[in-house]
CSV table of C-alpha atoms and ligand atoms in Angstrom, one decimal:
chain,number,residue,atom,x,y,z
A,1,UNK,CA,-25.7,1.5,15.4
A,2,UNK,CA,-22.5,0.2,17.0
A,3,UNK,CA,-19.4,2.0,16.0
A,4,UNK,CA,-16.8,0.1,14.0
A,5,UNK,CA,-13.7,-0.2,16.1
A,6,UNK,CA,-10.5,0.4,14.1
A,7,UNK,CA,-6.8,-0.4,14.6
A,8,UNK,CA,-4.7,1.9,12.5
A,9,UNK,CA,-1.2,0.5,12.0
A,10,UNK,CA,1.1,3.3,10.9
A,11,UNK,CA,-1.2,6.1,12.1
A,12,UNK,CA,1.5,8.8,11.9
A,13,UNK,CA,2.0,8.3,8.2
A,14,UNK,CA,0.3,9.8,5.1
A,15,UNK,CA,-2.5,7.2,5.0
A,16,UNK,CA,-2.7,6.9,8.8
A,17,UNK,CA,-3.2,10.7,9.3
A,18,UNK,CA,-5.8,10.8,6.5
A,19,UNK,CA,-7.6,7.8,8.0
A,20,UNK,CA,-7.8,9.8,11.2
A,21,UNK,CA,-9.4,12.7,9.4
A,22,UNK,CA,-12.0,10.3,8.0
A,23,UNK,CA,-12.6,9.0,11.5
A,24,UNK,CA,-12.9,12.5,12.9
A,25,UNK,CA,-15.4,13.5,10.2
A,26,UNK,CA,-17.5,10.4,11.0
A,27,UNK,CA,-17.1,10.1,14.7
A,28,UNK,CA,-20.6,8.7,15.0
A,29,UNK,CA,-19.5,5.7,12.8
A,30,UNK,CA,-15.9,4.9,13.8
A,31,UNK,CA,-13.9,4.5,17.0
A,32,UNK,CA,-10.2,4.2,17.2
A,33,UNK,CA,-9.1,1.2,19.3
A,34,UNK,CA,-5.4,1.1,18.4
A,35,UNK,CA,-2.8,3.5,17.0
A,36,UNK,CA,0.8,2.5,16.1
A,37,UNK,CA,3.9,4.4,14.9
A,38,UNK,CA,7.5,3.4,14.3
A,39,UNK,CA,9.3,6.3,16.0
A,40,UNK,CA,7.3,9.5,15.7
A,41,UNK,CA,6.4,9.6,19.4
A,42,UNK,CA,5.3,13.2,19.4
A,43,UNK,CA,2.6,12.7,16.8
A,44,UNK,CA,1.5,9.4,18.2
A,45,UNK,CA,1.0,11.0,21.6
A,46,UNK,CA,-1.0,13.9,20.1
A,47,UNK,CA,-3.2,11.5,18.1
A,48,UNK,CA,-3.7,9.3,21.2
A,49,UNK,CA,-4.8,12.2,23.4
A,50,UNK,CA,-7.3,13.3,20.7
A,51,UNK,CA,-8.7,9.9,19.6
A,52,UNK,CA,-8.5,8.1,23.0
A,53,UNK,CA,-7.6,4.6,21.7
A,54,UNK,CA,-7.5,1.6,24.0
A,55,UNK,CA,-3.8,1.0,23.2
A,56,UNK,CA,-0.9,2.4,21.3
A,57,UNK,CA,2.3,0.7,20.1
A,58,UNK,CA,5.6,2.5,19.4
A,59,UNK,CA,7.9,0.1,17.6
A,60,UNK,CA,11.1,2.1,18.4
A,61,UNK,CA,11.8,1.0,21.9
A,62,UNK,CA,13.9,4.1,22.7
A,63,UNK,CA,10.8,6.2,22.4
A,64,UNK,CA,8.6,4.0,24.7
A,65,UNK,CA,9.2,5.8,27.9
A,66,UNK,CA,8.3,9.2,26.4
A,67,UNK,CA,5.0,7.8,25.1
A,68,UNK,CA,4.1,5.8,28.2
A,69,UNK,CA,4.9,8.7,30.6
A,70,UNK,CA,2.3,10.9,28.9
A,71,UNK,CA,-0.4,8.3,28.1
A,72,UNK,CA,-0.7,6.5,31.4
A,73,UNK,CA,-2.5,9.6,32.8
A,74,UNK,CA,-5.0,9.3,30.0
A,75,UNK,CA,-5.6,5.6,30.8
A,76,UNK,CA,-4.2,4.5,27.4
A,77,UNK,CA,-2.1,1.3,27.3
A,78,UNK,CA,1.3,1.7,25.7
A,79,UNK,CA,3.4,-1.1,24.2
A,80,UNK,CA,6.7,-1.2,22.5
A,81,UNK,CA,8.5,-3.2,19.8
A,82,UNK,CA,7.7,-5.4,16.8
A,83,UNK,CA,6.2,-8.2,18.8
A,84,UNK,CA,3.6,-5.9,20.3
A,85,UNK,CA,2.8,-4.5,16.9
A,86,UNK,CA,2.1,-8.0,15.6
A,87,UNK,CA,0.0,-8.9,18.7
A,88,UNK,CA,-2.1,-5.8,19.2
A,89,UNK,CA,-4.2,-6.5,16.1
A,90,UNK,CA,-5.6,-9.6,17.9
A,91,UNK,CA,-7.4,-7.5,20.6
A,92,UNK,CA,-10.9,-8.7,21.1
A,93,UNK,CA,-12.4,-5.2,20.7
A,94,UNK,CA,-10.9,-4.6,17.2
A,95,UNK,CA,-13.2,-5.0,14.2
A,96,UNK,CA,-11.1,-3.6,11.3
A,97,UNK,CA,-7.4,-3.4,10.9
A,98,UNK,CA,-6.1,-0.7,8.6
A,99,UNK,CA,-2.6,-1.7,7.6
A,100,UNK,CA,-1.0,1.7,6.8
A,101,UNK,CA,2.6,0.9,7.7
A,102,UNK,CA,5.2,0.8,5.0
A,103,UNK,CA,7.1,-2.2,3.6
A,104,UNK,CA,7.7,-5.7,4.7
A,105,UNK,CA,6.9,-4.8,8.4
A,106,UNK,CA,3.2,-5.1,7.5
A,107,UNK,CA,3.4,-8.8,6.8
A,108,UNK,CA,3.3,-10.4,10.3
A,109,UNK,CA,0.7,-8.0,11.8
A,110,UNK,CA,-1.6,-8.7,8.8
A,111,UNK,CA,-1.2,-12.5,9.1
A,112,UNK,CA,-2.1,-12.3,12.8
A,113,UNK,CA,-5.0,-10.0,12.1
A,114,UNK,CA,-6.4,-12.4,9.5
A,115,UNK,CA,-6.0,-15.3,11.9
A,116,UNK,CA,-7.9,-13.3,14.5
A,117,UNK,CA,-10.6,-12.9,11.9
A,118,UNK,CA,-10.4,-9.1,11.7
A,119,UNK,CA,-11.5,-7.3,8.5
A,120,UNK,CA,-8.5,-6.0,6.7
A,121,UNK,CA,-8.4,-2.5,5.1
A,122,UNK,CA,-5.2,-2.9,3.2
A,123,UNK,CA,-3.0,0.0,2.3
A,124,UNK,CA,0.3,-1.9,2.8
A,125,UNK,CA,0.6,-3.4,-0.6
A,126,UNK,CA,4.0,-4.8,0.2
A,127,UNK,CA,2.2,-7.5,2.2
A,128,UNK,CA,0.5,-8.9,-0.9
A,129,UNK,CA,3.6,-8.5,-3.0
A,130,UNK,CA,5.7,-10.5,-0.5
A,131,UNK,CA,3.3,-13.2,0.3
A,132,UNK,CA,0.1,-12.8,-1.8
A,133,UNK,CA,-0.6,-16.5,-2.1
A,134,UNK,CA,-0.2,-17.2,1.6
A,135,UNK,CA,-2.3,-14.1,2.6
A,136,UNK,CA,-5.2,-14.9,0.2
A,137,UNK,CA,-5.4,-18.5,1.2
A,138,UNK,CA,-5.3,-17.6,4.9
A,139,UNK,CA,-8.0,-14.9,4.4
A,140,UNK,CA,-10.2,-17.5,2.6
A,141,UNK,CA,-9.7,-20.1,5.3
A,142,UNK,CA,-10.7,-17.6,8.0
A,143,UNK,CA,-13.5,-16.0,6.1
A,144,UNK,CA,-11.8,-12.6,6.2
A,145,UNK,CA,-12.4,-9.8,3.7
A,146,UNK,CA,-9.5,-7.8,2.4
A,147,UNK,CA,-10.7,-4.4,1.4
A,148,UNK,CA,-8.2,-2.4,-0.8
A,149,UNK,CA,-7.2,1.1,0.2
A,150,UNK,CA,-4.7,1.6,-2.7
A,151,UNK,CA,-6.7,4.0,-5.0
A,152,UNK,CA,-6.4,1.8,-8.1
A,153,UNK,CA,-7.5,-1.3,-6.4
A,154,UNK,CA,-10.2,0.5,-4.4
A,155,UNK,CA,-11.5,1.8,-7.8
A,156,UNK,CA,-11.6,-1.7,-9.2
A,157,UNK,CA,-13.3,-3.0,-6.1
A,158,UNK,CA,-16.0,-0.3,-6.4
A,159,UNK,CA,-16.5,-1.3,-10.1
A,160,UNK,CA,-17.0,-4.9,-9.0
A,161,UNK,CA,-19.7,-4.2,-6.4
A,162,UNK,CA,-22.9,-5.8,-7.7
A,163,UNK,CA,-21.1,-7.9,-10.4
A,164,UNK,CA,-21.1,-11.0,-8.2
A,165,UNK,CA,-19.9,-13.9,-10.4
A,166,UNK,CA,-19.5,-11.9,-13.6
A,167,UNK,CA,-16.1,-12.7,-15.1
A,168,UNK,CA,-13.4,-10.1,-15.4
A,169,UNK,CA,-11.8,-10.1,-18.8
A,170,UNK,CA,-9.1,-7.7,-17.8
A,171,UNK,CA,-8.3,-4.7,-15.7
A,172,UNK,CA,-6.5,-1.5,-16.4
A,173,UNK,CA,-4.5,0.0,-13.6
A,174,UNK,CA,-4.0,3.7,-14.3
A,175,UNK,CA,-0.6,5.3,-13.6
A,176,UNK,CA,0.2,9.0,-13.4
A,177,UNK,CA,3.6,8.2,-14.9
A,178,UNK,CA,5.3,10.0,-12.0
A,179,UNK,CA,7.5,13.1,-12.2
A,180,UNK,CA,9.8,11.7,-14.9
A,181,UNK,CA,7.3,10.6,-17.5
A,182,UNK,CA,8.7,10.9,-21.0
A,183,UNK,CA,12.3,11.2,-19.7
A,184,UNK,CA,15.1,9.0,-21.2
A,185,UNK,CA,17.6,6.9,-19.3
A,186,UNK,CA,20.3,9.5,-20.0
A,187,UNK,CA,18.1,12.2,-18.5
A,188,UNK,CA,17.4,10.1,-15.4
A,189,UNK,CA,21.1,9.4,-14.5
A,190,UNK,CA,21.6,12.4,-12.3
A,191,UNK,CA,18.1,12.8,-10.8
A,192,UNK,CA,18.3,13.9,-7.2
A,193,UNK,CA,16.1,12.7,-4.4
A,194,UNK,CA,14.5,16.2,-4.1
A,195,UNK,CA,13.4,15.9,-7.7
A,196,UNK,CA,12.1,12.3,-7.2
A,197,UNK,CA,10.2,13.3,-4.1
A,198,UNK,CA,8.0,15.8,-6.0
A,199,UNK,CA,5.0,13.7,-7.2
A,200,UNK,CA,2.8,15.6,-9.6
A,201,UNK,CA,-0.6,14.4,-8.3
A,202,UNK,CA,-0.3,12.7,-4.9
A,203,UNK,CA,1.3,13.7,-1.5
A,204,UNK,CA,2.5,10.4,0.0
A,205,UNK,CA,5.2,8.9,2.2
A,206,UNK,CA,8.8,9.0,0.9
A,207,UNK,CA,9.1,5.3,0.0
A,208,UNK,CA,6.0,5.1,-2.2
A,209,UNK,CA,6.8,8.5,-3.7
A,210,UNK,CA,10.2,7.1,-4.9
A,211,UNK,CA,8.4,3.9,-6.0
A,212,UNK,CA,6.1,6.1,-8.1
A,213,UNK,CA,9.0,7.8,-9.8
A,214,UNK,CA,10.6,4.5,-10.7
A,215,UNK,CA,7.3,2.9,-11.7
A,216,UNK,CA,8.0,0.2,-9.0
A,217,UNK,CA,4.8,1.3,-7.4
A,218,UNK,CA,2.8,0.4,-10.5
A,219,UNK,CA,4.7,-2.9,-10.6
A,220,UNK,CA,3.9,-3.6,-7.0
A,221,UNK,CA,0.3,-2.8,-7.7
A,222,UNK,CA,0.2,-5.2,-10.7
A,223,UNK,CA,1.2,-8.0,-8.2
A,224,UNK,CA,-1.3,-6.7,-5.6
A,225,UNK,CA,-4.1,-6.8,-8.2
A,226,UNK,CA,-3.3,-10.4,-9.1
A,227,UNK,CA,-3.9,-11.5,-5.5
A,228,UNK,CA,-6.8,-9.2,-4.7
A,229,UNK,CA,-8.9,-10.0,-7.8
A,230,UNK,CA,-7.5,-13.5,-8.6
A,231,UNK,CA,-6.2,-12.6,-12.1
A,232,UNK,CA,-3.6,-13.9,-14.5
A,233,UNK,CA,-0.7,-11.7,-15.5
A,234,UNK,CA,-2.2,-11.2,-19.0
A,235,UNK,CA,-5.4,-9.9,-17.5
A,236,UNK,CA,-3.6,-6.9,-15.9
A,237,UNK,CA,-2.7,-4.0,-18.0
A,238,UNK,CA,-1.1,-0.6,-17.0
A,239,UNK,CA,-2.1,2.6,-18.8
A,240,UNK,CA,-0.4,5.9,-18.1
A,241,UNK,CA,-3.0,8.6,-17.4
A,242,UNK,CA,-1.2,11.7,-16.2
A,243,UNK,CA,-4.3,13.5,-14.8
A,244,UNK,CA,-5.1,10.7,-12.3
A,245,UNK,CA,-8.8,11.2,-12.7
A,246,UNK,CA,-9.7,7.7,-13.8
A,247,UNK,CA,-8.5,5.7,-10.9
A,248,UNK,CA,-8.7,2.3,-12.7
A,249,UNK,CA,-11.0,0.3,-15.0
A,250,UNK,CA,-12.5,-3.2,-15.3
A,251,UNK,CA,-13.4,-4.8,-18.6
A,252,UNK,CA,-16.0,-7.6,-18.5
A,253,UNK,CA,-16.6,-10.5,-20.8
A,254,UNK,CA,-19.2,-8.6,-22.8
A,255,UNK,CA,-16.6,-5.9,-23.6
A,256,UNK,CA,-18.2,-3.4,-21.3
A,257,UNK,CA,-15.8,-1.3,-19.2
A,258,UNK,CA,-16.5,0.3,-15.8
A,259,UNK,CA,-14.2,3.0,-14.4
A,260,UNK,CA,-14.1,4.8,-11.1
A,261,UNK,CA,-13.5,8.5,-11.5
A,262,UNK,CA,-12.8,11.5,-9.3
A,263,UNK,CA,-10.2,14.0,-8.2
A,264,UNK,CA,-7.1,12.3,-6.8
A,265,UNK,CA,-7.8,12.2,-3.0
A,266,UNK,CA,-6.8,9.2,-0.8
A,267,UNK,CA,-9.4,10.0,1.7
A,268,UNK,CA,-12.0,8.5,-0.6
A,269,UNK,CA,-10.6,5.0,-0.9
A,270,UNK,CA,-9.8,5.0,2.8
A,271,UNK,CA,-13.3,6.0,3.7
A,272,UNK,CA,-14.9,3.5,1.4
A,273,UNK,CA,-12.8,0.7,2.8
A,274,UNK,CA,-13.8,1.6,6.3
A,275,UNK,CA,-17.5,2.2,5.6
A,276,UNK,CA,-18.0,-0.7,3.1
A,277,UNK,CA,-20.6,-1.8,2.1
A,278,UNK,CA,-22.1,1.6,2.8
A,279,UNK,CA,-21.2,5.0,1.4
A,280,UNK,CA,-20.8,7.9,3.8
A,281,UNK,CA,-21.1,11.6,2.9
A,282,UNK,CA,-17.9,13.5,2.2
A,283,UNK,CA,-17.1,17.2,1.9
A,284,UNK,CA,-14.3,16.5,-0.5
A,285,UNK,CA,-14.0,18.8,-3.5
A,286,UNK,CA,-16.1,17.6,-6.4
A,287,UNK,CA,-14.9,16.9,-9.9
A,288,UNK,CA,-15.6,19.5,-12.5
A,289,UNK,CA,-15.5,18.3,-16.2
A,290,UNK,CA,-14.6,21.8,-17.4
A,291,UNK,CA,-11.4,21.7,-15.3
A,292,UNK,CA,-10.3,18.6,-17.3
A,293,UNK,CA,-11.5,19.0,-20.9
A,294,UNK,CA,-8.9,16.4,-21.9
A,295,UNK,CA,-8.1,13.1,-20.3
A,296,UNK,CA,-5.1,11.5,-22.0
A,297,UNK,CA,-3.6,8.0,-22.1
A,298,UNK,CA,-0.3,6.6,-23.1
A,299,UNK,CA,1.7,3.3,-22.9
A,300,UNK,CA,4.1,3.0,-20.0
A,301,UNK,CA,7.8,3.0,-21.0
A,302,UNK,CA,8.8,-0.3,-19.6
A,303,UNK,CA,12.4,-0.1,-20.9
A,304,UNK,CA,13.4,3.1,-19.2
A,305,UNK,CA,11.4,2.2,-16.1
A,306,UNK,CA,12.6,-1.4,-15.9
A,307,UNK,CA,10.9,-2.0,-12.5
A,308,UNK,CA,7.6,-2.5,-14.2
A,309,UNK,CA,9.1,-5.2,-16.4
A,310,UNK,CA,10.7,-6.8,-13.4
A,311,UNK,CA,7.3,-6.9,-11.6
A,312,UNK,CA,5.7,-8.7,-14.5
A,313,UNK,CA,8.5,-11.2,-14.5
A,314,UNK,CA,8.0,-11.8,-10.8
A,315,UNK,CA,4.3,-12.2,-11.4
A,316,UNK,CA,4.9,-14.8,-14.2
A,317,UNK,CA,7.4,-16.9,-12.3
A,318,UNK,CA,5.6,-16.7,-8.9
A,319,UNK,CA,7.2,-18.4,-5.9
A,320,UNK,CA,9.3,-16.0,-3.8
A,321,UNK,CA,10.5,-13.8,-6.7
A,322,UNK,CA,8.2,-10.9,-5.8
A,323,UNK,CA,9.4,-11.2,-2.2
A,324,UNK,CA,13.0,-10.9,-3.5
A,325,UNK,CA,12.0,-7.9,-5.7
A,326,UNK,CA,10.3,-6.2,-2.8
A,327,UNK,CA,13.2,-6.6,-0.3
A,328,UNK,CA,15.7,-5.4,-2.9
A,329,UNK,CA,13.6,-2.4,-3.7
A,330,UNK,CA,13.2,-1.5,0.0
A,331,UNK,CA,16.9,-1.5,0.5
A,332,UNK,CA,17.6,0.3,-2.8
A,333,UNK,CA,15.1,3.0,-2.1
A,334,UNK,CA,16.5,3.6,1.3
A,335,UNK,CA,20.0,3.9,-0.1
A,336,UNK,CA,18.8,6.3,-2.8
A,337,UNK,CA,17.1,8.5,-0.1
A,338,UNK,CA,20.4,8.4,1.8
A,339,UNK,CA,22.3,9.6,-1.3
A,340,UNK,CA,24.2,6.3,-1.5
A,341,UNK,CA,23.1,5.3,-5.0
A,342,UNK,CA,21.7,6.9,-8.2
A,343,UNK,CA,18.1,6.8,-9.4
A,344,UNK,CA,18.8,4.2,-12.1
A,345,UNK,CA,20.7,2.0,-9.7
A,346,UNK,CA,17.4,1.1,-7.9
A,347,UNK,CA,16.1,-1.0,-10.8
A,348,UNK,CA,19.6,-2.4,-11.4
A,349,UNK,CA,19.8,-3.6,-7.8
A,350,UNK,CA,16.3,-5.1,-8.0
A,351,UNK,CA,17.2,-7.0,-11.2
A,352,UNK,CA,20.5,-8.3,-9.8
A,353,UNK,CA,18.8,-9.6,-6.6
A,354,UNK,CA,16.1,-11.3,-8.7
A,355,UNK,CA,18.9,-13.1,-10.6
A,356,UNK,CA,21.1,-14.0,-7.7
A,357,UNK,CA,18.9,-14.8,-4.6
A,358,UNK,CA,17.7,-18.4,-4.5
A,359,UNK,CA,14.3,-19.0,-6.1
A,360,UNK,CA,11.8,-21.1,-4.2
A,361,UNK,CA,8.7,-22.1,-6.2
A,362,UNK,CA,6.4,-23.0,-3.2
A,363,UNK,CA,7.6,-20.9,-0.3
A,364,UNK,CA,6.3,-21.3,3.3
A,365,UNK,CA,6.1,-18.4,5.7
A,366,UNK,CA,9.6,-19.2,7.0
A,367,UNK,CA,10.9,-19.2,3.4
A,368,UNK,CA,9.5,-15.7,2.9
A,369,UNK,CA,11.2,-14.5,6.1
A,370,UNK,CA,14.6,-16.1,5.0
A,371,UNK,CA,14.2,-14.7,1.4
A,372,UNK,CA,13.5,-11.2,2.7
A,373,UNK,CA,16.7,-11.4,4.9
A,374,UNK,CA,18.8,-12.9,2.1
A,375,UNK,CA,17.6,-10.5,-0.5
A,376,UNK,CA,18.3,-7.5,1.8
A,377,UNK,CA,21.8,-8.7,2.6
A,378,UNK,CA,22.6,-9.3,-1.1
A,379,UNK,CA,21.1,-5.9,-2.1
A,380,UNK,CA,23.4,-4.2,0.5
A,381,UNK,CA,26.5,-5.7,-1.0
A,382,UNK,CA,25.5,-3.9,-4.3
A,383,UNK,CA,25.4,-0.4,-2.7
B,1,LIG,P1,4.4,6.8,5.4
B,1,LIG,O1,5.9,6.7,5.3
B,1,LIG,O2,3.8,8.2,5.3
B,1,LIG,O3,4.0,6.2,6.8
B,1,LIG,C1,4.4,5.0,7.3
B,1,LIG,C2,3.8,4.6,8.6
B,1,LIG,O4,4.3,3.4,9.1
B,1,LIG,C3,4.2,5.6,9.7
B,1,LIG,O5,3.2,5.6,10.7
B,1,LIG,C4,5.5,5.0,10.3
B,1,LIG,O6,5.8,5.4,11.6
B,1,LIG,C5,5.1,3.5,10.2
B,1,LIG,N1,6.3,2.7,10.0
B,1,LIG,C6,7.3,2.8,9.1
B,1,LIG,N2,8.2,1.8,9.2
B,1,LIG,C7,7.7,1.0,10.1
B,1,LIG,C8,8.2,-0.3,10.6
B,1,LIG,N3,9.3,-0.8,10.2
B,1,LIG,N4,7.4,-0.9,11.6
B,1,LIG,C9,6.3,-0.3,12.0
B,1,LIG,N5,5.8,0.9,11.5
B,1,LIG,C10,6.5,1.5,10.6
B,1,LIG,O7,3.8,5.8,4.4
B,1,LIG,P2,2.4,6.0,3.6
B,1,LIG,O8,1.3,6.3,4.5
B,1,LIG,O9,2.6,6.8,2.4
B,1,LIG,O10,2.2,4.5,3.1
B,1,LIG,C11,1.8,3.4,3.9
B,1,LIG,C12,1.4,2.2,3.0
B,1,LIG,O11,0.3,2.6,2.2
B,1,LIG,C13,2.5,1.8,2.1
B,1,LIG,O12,2.5,0.4,2.0
B,1,LIG,C14,2.1,2.5,0.8
B,1,LIG,O13,2.6,1.7,-0.3
B,1,LIG,C15,0.6,2.4,0.9
B,1,LIG,N6,-0.1,3.4,0.1
B,1,LIG,C16,0.1,4.7,0.4
B,1,LIG,C17,-0.5,5.7,-0.4
B,1,LIG,C18,-0.4,7.1,0.0
B,1,LIG,O14,-1.1,8.0,-0.6
B,1,LIG,N7,0.4,7.5,0.9
B,1,LIG,C19,-1.4,5.3,-1.5
B,1,LIG,C20,-1.6,3.9,-1.7
B,1,LIG,C21,-0.9,3.0,-0.9
B,1,LIG,P3,6.7,6.7,11.9
B,1,LIG,O15,5.8,7.9,11.4
B,1,LIG,O16,6.9,6.7,13.3
B,1,LIG,O17,7.9,6.6,11.1
B,2,LIG,MG1,-1.9,3.3,-5.9
């Protein structure tokens, strides 16, 4: 059987490194064609020497020479900058593009990959949040499949296999609730980034870890689910499930519910997206019922964690509102990580941007680009 040739965008991150573990475990199935990083040249070089891709991209141009100097001896092409990142996905030899970079930066490479008819394994949820309508239409026009890597969406996708045209009544996205579940606004005022960076169940990149603590991550996932599964806002529910064992659920027209269950481990949804429609063996630790005699559920606190409410508002109103929310949130999270604002300011900034940045009901790609720039500029004035 021919190996699937994979481009991993963001190979030096949490998802990217775990994807490489999957590739290593199944070297007879997968071959790495492209690796990309923003600025972590050392790790990119190490990965490239080990996995021997055709090409690598380092976005930070100041790191280019360091990478190129080492990799030319290994006969690996090295490119630099954002334009190269957007182009490299079009390479003839690539079958699957795993979008594991963080934030808005994922949008253009994903658009180009879809136009080049590559299968998309999508971790970069921000792409669907920013421009879900544009991306899903483009994917349909090009006959491209978008396979979710986000664990909740991967779970729903697994539940839907074999259901063909059976209607979804609703889905439940499960949420761990993050490190501050049950806390009041008063208690959250003086939260430090060190506290917010400690997620109870998952070990992830800094941005998504903060998003998990503010429940923005679940908000982004609600929007992501709308586009992936073609749902109305009222068909998407969030349920807090602190053990993160049920990764999400689908409820069908006959009232039957299907859930995907297991220990929290991102290697599973990554592997399933890469191997779909087949399952490959995995040595991952197996679930033991006796370790979890109780699985519990509660309502999310949408007042304290206002970001979830903002995401539903963006979903209801559509247009460029989710793009505004995403841009504001990226700026606010960065400012929080730089100790410039408090924890609760993140949602405040998001809300102000949604109120103040011009709303466009039917945005084009250029409108999204402008919206992203404007919302970032406005968010920065609030810091
Ligand atoms: P990380 O921060 O760990 O990694 C991000 C990767 O993207 C790194 O390779 C980084 O390069 C690169 N990168 C960062 N900024 C840019 C940029 N502006 N342009 C190009 N490349 C860039 O993130 P995660 O792996 O945690 O998350 C990646 C995506 O997957 C996010 O969208 C996240 O929401 C989603 N996701 C992550 C999960 C997880 O468990 N981590 C779970 C579900 C979804 P460098 O290392 O050089 O900085
Ligand atoms: Mg998730």
